[in-house]
mmCIF file of C-alpha atoms and ligand atoms in Angstrom:
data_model
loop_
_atom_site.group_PDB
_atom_site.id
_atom_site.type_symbol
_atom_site.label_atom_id
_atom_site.label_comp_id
_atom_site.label_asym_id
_atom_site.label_seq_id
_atom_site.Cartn_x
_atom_site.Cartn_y
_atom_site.Cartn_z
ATOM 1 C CA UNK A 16 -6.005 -18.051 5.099
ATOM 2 C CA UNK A 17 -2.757 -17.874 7.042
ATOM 3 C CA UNK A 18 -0.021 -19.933 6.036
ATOM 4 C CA UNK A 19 0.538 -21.323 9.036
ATOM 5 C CA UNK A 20 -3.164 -22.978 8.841
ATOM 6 C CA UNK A 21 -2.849 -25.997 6.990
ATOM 7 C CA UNK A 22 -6.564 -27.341 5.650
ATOM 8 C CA UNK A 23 -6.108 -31.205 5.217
ATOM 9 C CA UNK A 24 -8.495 -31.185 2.121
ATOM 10 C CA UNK A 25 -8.110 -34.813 1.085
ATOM 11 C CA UNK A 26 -11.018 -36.734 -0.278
ATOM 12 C CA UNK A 27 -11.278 -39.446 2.432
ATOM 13 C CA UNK A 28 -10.926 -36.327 5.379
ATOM 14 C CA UNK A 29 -13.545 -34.353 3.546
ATOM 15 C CA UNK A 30 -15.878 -37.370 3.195
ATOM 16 C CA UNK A 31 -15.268 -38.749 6.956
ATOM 17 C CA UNK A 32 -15.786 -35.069 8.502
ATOM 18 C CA UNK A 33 -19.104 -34.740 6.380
ATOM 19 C CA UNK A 34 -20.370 -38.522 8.067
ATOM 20 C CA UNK A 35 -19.818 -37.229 11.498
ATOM 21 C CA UNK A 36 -21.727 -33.943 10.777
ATOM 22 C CA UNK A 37 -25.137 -35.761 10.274
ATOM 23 C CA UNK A 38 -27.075 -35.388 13.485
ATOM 24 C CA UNK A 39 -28.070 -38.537 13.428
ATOM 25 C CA UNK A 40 -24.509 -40.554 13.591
ATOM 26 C CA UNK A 41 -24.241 -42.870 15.823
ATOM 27 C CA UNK A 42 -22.144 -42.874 18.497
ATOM 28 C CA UNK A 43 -20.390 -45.589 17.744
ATOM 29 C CA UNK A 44 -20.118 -44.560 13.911
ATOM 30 C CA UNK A 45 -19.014 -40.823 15.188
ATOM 31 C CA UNK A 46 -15.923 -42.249 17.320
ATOM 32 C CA UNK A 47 -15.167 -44.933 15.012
ATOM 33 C CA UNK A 48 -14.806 -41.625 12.105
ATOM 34 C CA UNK A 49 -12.782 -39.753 14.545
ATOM 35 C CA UNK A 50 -10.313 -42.666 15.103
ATOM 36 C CA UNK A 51 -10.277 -42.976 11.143
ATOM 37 C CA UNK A 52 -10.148 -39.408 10.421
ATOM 38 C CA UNK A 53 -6.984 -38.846 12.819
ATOM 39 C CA UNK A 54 -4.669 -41.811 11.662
ATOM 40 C CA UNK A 55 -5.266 -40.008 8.368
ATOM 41 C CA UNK A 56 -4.422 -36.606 9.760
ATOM 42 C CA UNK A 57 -1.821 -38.063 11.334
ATOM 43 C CA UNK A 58 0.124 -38.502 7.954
ATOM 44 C CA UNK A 59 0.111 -35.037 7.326
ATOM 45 C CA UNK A 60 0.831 -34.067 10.663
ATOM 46 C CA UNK A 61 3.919 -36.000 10.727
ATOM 47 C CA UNK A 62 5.249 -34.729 7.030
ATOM 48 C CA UNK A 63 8.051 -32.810 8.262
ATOM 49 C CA UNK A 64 8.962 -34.958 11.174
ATOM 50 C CA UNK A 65 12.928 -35.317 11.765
ATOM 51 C CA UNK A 66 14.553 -38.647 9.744
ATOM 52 C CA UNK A 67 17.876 -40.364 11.551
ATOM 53 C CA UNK A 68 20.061 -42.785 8.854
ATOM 54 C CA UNK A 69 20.454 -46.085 10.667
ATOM 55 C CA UNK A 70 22.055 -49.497 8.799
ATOM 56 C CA UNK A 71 19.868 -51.805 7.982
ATOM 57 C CA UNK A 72 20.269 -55.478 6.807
ATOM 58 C CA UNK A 73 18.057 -57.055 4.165
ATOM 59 C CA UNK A 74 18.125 -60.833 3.076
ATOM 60 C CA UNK A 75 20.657 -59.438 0.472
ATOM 61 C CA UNK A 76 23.034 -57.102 1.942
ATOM 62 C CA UNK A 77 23.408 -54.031 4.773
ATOM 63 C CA UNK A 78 21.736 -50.486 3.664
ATOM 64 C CA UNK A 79 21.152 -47.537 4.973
ATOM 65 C CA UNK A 80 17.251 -46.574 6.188
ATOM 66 C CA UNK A 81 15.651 -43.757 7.767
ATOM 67 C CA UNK A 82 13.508 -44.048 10.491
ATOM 68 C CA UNK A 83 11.766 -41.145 13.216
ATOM 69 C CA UNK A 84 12.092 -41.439 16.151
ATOM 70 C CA UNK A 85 8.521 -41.690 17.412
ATOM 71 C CA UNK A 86 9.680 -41.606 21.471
ATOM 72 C CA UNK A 87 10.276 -37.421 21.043
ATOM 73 C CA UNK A 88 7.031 -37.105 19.768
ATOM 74 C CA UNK A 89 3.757 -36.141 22.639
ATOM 75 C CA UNK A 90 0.153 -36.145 21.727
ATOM 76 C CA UNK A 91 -0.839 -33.821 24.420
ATOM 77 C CA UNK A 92 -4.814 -33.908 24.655
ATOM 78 C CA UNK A 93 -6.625 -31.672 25.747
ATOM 79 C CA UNK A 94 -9.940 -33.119 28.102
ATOM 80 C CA UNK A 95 -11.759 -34.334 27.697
ATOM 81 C CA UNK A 96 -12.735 -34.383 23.745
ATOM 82 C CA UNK A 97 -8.824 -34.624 22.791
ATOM 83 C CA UNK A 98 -8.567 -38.432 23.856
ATOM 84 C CA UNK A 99 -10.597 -38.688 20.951
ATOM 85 C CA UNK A 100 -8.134 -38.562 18.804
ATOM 86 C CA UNK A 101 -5.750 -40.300 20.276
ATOM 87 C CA UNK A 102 -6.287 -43.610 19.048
ATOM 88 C CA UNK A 103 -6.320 -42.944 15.302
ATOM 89 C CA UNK A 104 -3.125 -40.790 15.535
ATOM 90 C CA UNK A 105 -0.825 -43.715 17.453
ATOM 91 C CA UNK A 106 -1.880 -46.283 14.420
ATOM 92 C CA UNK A 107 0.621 -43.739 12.918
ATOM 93 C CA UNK A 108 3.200 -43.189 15.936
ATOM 94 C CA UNK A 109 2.782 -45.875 18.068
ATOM 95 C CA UNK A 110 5.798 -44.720 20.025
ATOM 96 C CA UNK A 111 4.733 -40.963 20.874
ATOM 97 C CA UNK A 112 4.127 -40.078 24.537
ATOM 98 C CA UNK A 113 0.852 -38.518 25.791
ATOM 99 C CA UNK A 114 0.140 -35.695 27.697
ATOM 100 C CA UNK A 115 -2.928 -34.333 28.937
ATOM 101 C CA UNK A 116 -4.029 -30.513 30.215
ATOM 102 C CA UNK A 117 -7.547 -30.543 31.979
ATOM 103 C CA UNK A 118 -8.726 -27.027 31.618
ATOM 104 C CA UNK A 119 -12.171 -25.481 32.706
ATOM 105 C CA UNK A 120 -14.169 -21.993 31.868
ATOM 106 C CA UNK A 121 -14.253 -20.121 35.111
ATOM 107 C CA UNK A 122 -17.762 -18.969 35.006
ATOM 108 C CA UNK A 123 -17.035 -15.556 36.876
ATOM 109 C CA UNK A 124 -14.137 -14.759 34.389
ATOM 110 C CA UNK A 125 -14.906 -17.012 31.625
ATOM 111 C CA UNK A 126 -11.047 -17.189 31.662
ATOM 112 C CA UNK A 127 -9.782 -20.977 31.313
ATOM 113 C CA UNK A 128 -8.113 -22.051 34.564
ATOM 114 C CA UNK A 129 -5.889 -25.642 34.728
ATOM 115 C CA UNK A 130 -6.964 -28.570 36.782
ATOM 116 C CA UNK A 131 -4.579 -31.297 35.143
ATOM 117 C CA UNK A 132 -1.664 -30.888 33.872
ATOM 118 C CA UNK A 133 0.708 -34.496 33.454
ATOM 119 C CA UNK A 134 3.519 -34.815 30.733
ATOM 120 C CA UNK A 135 6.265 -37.044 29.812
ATOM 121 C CA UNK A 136 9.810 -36.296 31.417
ATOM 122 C CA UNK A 137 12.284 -33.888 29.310
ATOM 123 C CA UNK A 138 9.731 -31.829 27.544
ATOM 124 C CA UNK A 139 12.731 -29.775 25.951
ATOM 125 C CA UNK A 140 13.811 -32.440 23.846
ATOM 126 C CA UNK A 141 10.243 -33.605 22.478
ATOM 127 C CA UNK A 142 7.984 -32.533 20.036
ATOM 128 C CA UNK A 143 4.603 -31.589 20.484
ATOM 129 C CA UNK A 144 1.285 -32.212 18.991
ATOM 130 C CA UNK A 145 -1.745 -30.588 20.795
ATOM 131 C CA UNK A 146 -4.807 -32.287 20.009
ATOM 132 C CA UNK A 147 -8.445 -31.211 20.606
ATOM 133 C CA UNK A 148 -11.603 -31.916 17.848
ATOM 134 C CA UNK A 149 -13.000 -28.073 18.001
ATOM 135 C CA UNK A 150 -11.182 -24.814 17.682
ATOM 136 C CA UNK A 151 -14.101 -22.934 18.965
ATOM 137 C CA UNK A 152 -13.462 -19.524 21.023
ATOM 138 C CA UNK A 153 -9.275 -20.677 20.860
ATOM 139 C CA UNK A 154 -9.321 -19.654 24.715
ATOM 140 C CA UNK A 155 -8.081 -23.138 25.697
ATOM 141 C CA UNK A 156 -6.279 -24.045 22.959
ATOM 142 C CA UNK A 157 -4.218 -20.798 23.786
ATOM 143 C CA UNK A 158 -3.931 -21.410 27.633
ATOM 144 C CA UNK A 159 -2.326 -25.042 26.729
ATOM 145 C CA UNK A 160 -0.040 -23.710 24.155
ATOM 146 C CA UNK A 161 1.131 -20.993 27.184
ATOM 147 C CA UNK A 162 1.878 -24.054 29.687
ATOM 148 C CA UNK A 163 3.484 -25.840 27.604
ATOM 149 C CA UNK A 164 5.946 -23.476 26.418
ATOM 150 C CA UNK A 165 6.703 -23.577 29.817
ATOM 151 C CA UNK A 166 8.377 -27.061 29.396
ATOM 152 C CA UNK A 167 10.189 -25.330 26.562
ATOM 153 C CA UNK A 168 9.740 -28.219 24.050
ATOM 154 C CA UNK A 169 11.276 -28.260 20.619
ATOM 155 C CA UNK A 170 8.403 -27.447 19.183
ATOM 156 C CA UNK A 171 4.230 -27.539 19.162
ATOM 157 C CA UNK A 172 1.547 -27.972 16.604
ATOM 158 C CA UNK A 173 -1.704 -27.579 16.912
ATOM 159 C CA UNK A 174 -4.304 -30.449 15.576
ATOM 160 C CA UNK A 175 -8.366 -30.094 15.190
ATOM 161 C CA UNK A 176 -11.058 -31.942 13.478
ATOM 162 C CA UNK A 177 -13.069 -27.863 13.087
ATOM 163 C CA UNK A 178 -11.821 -24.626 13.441
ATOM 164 C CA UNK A 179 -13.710 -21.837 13.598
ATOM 165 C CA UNK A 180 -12.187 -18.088 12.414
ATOM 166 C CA UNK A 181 -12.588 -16.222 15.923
ATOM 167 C CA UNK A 182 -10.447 -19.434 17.497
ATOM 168 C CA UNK A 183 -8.188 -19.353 14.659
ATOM 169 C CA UNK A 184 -7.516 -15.793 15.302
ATOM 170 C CA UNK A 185 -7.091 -16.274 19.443
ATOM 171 C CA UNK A 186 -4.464 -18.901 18.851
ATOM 172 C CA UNK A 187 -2.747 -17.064 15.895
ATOM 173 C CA UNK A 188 -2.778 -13.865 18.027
ATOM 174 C CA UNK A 189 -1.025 -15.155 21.452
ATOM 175 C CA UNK A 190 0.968 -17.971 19.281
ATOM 176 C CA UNK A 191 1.543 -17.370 16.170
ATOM 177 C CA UNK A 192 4.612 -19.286 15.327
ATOM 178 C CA UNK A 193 2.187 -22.500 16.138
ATOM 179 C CA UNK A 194 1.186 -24.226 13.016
ATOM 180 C CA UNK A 195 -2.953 -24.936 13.042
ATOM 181 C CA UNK A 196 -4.343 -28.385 11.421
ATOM 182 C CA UNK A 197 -7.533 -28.683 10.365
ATOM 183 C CA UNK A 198 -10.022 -30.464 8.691
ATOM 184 C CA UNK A 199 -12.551 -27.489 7.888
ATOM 185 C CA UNK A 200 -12.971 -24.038 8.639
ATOM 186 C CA UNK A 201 -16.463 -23.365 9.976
ATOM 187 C CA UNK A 202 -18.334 -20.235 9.553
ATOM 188 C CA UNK A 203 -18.663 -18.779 12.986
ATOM 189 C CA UNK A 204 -19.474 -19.508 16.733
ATOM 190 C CA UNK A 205 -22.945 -18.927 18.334
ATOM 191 C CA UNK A 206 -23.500 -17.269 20.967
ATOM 192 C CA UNK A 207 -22.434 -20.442 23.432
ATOM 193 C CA UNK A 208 -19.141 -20.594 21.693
ATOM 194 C CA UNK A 209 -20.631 -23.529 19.617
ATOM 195 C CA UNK A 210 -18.933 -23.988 16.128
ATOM 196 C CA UNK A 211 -21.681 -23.402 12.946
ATOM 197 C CA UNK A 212 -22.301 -25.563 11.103
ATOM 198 C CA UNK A 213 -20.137 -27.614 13.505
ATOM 199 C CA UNK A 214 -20.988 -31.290 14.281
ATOM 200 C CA UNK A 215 -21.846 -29.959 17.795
ATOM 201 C CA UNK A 216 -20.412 -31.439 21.655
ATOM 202 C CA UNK A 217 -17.069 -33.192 20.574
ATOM 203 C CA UNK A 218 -17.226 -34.416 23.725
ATOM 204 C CA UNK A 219 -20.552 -36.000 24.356
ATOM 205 C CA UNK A 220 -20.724 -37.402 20.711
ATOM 206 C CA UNK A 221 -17.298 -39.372 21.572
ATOM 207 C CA UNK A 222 -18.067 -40.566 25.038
ATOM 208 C CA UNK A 223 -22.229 -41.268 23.852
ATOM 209 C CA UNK A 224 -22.960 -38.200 26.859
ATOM 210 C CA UNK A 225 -25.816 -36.642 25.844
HETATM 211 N N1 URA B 25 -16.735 -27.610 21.613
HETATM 212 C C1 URA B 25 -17.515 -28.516 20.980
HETATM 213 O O1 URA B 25 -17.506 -29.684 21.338
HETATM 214 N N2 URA B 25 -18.283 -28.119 19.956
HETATM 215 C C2 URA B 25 -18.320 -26.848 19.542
HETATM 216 O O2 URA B 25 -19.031 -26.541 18.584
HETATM 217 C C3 URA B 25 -17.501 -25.907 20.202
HETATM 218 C C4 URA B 25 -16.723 -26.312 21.239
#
């Protein structure tokens, strides 16, 4: 695998991911494993974020601390299955912004096209995380990553619950200095761009849809 895909193989992620596979999760147990499973991929997410020194006073005398600086950090979801994730990750970053691209498969071209696009203010100093539960065909994923460059922020990562090869390979292709996240690497899509094995519709297991 590339080394700019990171697998976040830790037990709890493994065991979570395998829970929301089973058809029959509820949807209440499905979202409540996404909100879990993203604080936790939130850690690793956040490894190499930047550290300031600031004093600090204890009961016993004045130190020096590090802390982020949560504020330059955007979760940018993607619609509407990326709002799953948003929850879980802001137990971790309570201060990070949000963004959110609405993006939708023109059925002549199959090409994505944009019909919401709404980000925090001074883009260029701010650090992005992209966040979306499937890498499927990597068509949207790719078309956000393109917009957002755009803004010119310091930089952009990539976050999914599933990837599947063919998506990994669209986003590596058009943006390869992006770093991917992922839980699992599925086998393949189907012919309706579904991921296999998969845990099928992100979006209508979250929002109890189908
Ligand atoms: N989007 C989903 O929600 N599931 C898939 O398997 C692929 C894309």
């Amino acid at each position: 695998m590339s080394s700019n895909v990171h697998l976040i193989d830790h037990p709890m992620v493994q065991h979570k991911l395998t829970l929301m596979r089973r058809k029959d999760a509820s949807t209440n147990s499905f979202r409540r494993l996404l909100g879990e499973l993203s604080t936790l991929m939130a850690y690793e997410v956040t490894r190499d974020v930047p550290l300031q020194e600031v004093e600090v006073e204890t009961p016993l005398e004045v130190t020096t601390g590090k802390v982020i600086d949560g504020k330059k950090l955007v979760l940018v979801s993607i619609l509407r299955a990326g709002n799953g994730f948003l929850d879980g990750m802001l137990e971790v970053v309570p201060g990070a912004r949000i963004g959110h691209i609405g993006l939708y498969r023109d059925p002549q071209t199959l090409q994505p096209v944009e019909y919401y696009f709404k980000m925090p203010s001074e883009m260029h100093e701010r650090d992005v995380i992209v966040v979306d539960p499937m890498l499927a065909t990597g068509n949207s994923a790719a078309a956000a990553v393109e917009r957002l460059k755009q803004l010119k922020p310091r930089s952009i990562k990539f976050v999914c619950l599933l990837a599947a090869p063919e998506g990994i390979a669209t986003l590596q292709g058009a943006h390869p200095e992006v770093p991917i996240y992922t839980a699992a690497v599925d086998r393949e899509l189907d012919s309706h761009g579904y991921i296999l094995p998969g845990l099928g519709d992100a979006g209508d297991r979250i929002f109890g849809t189908k």
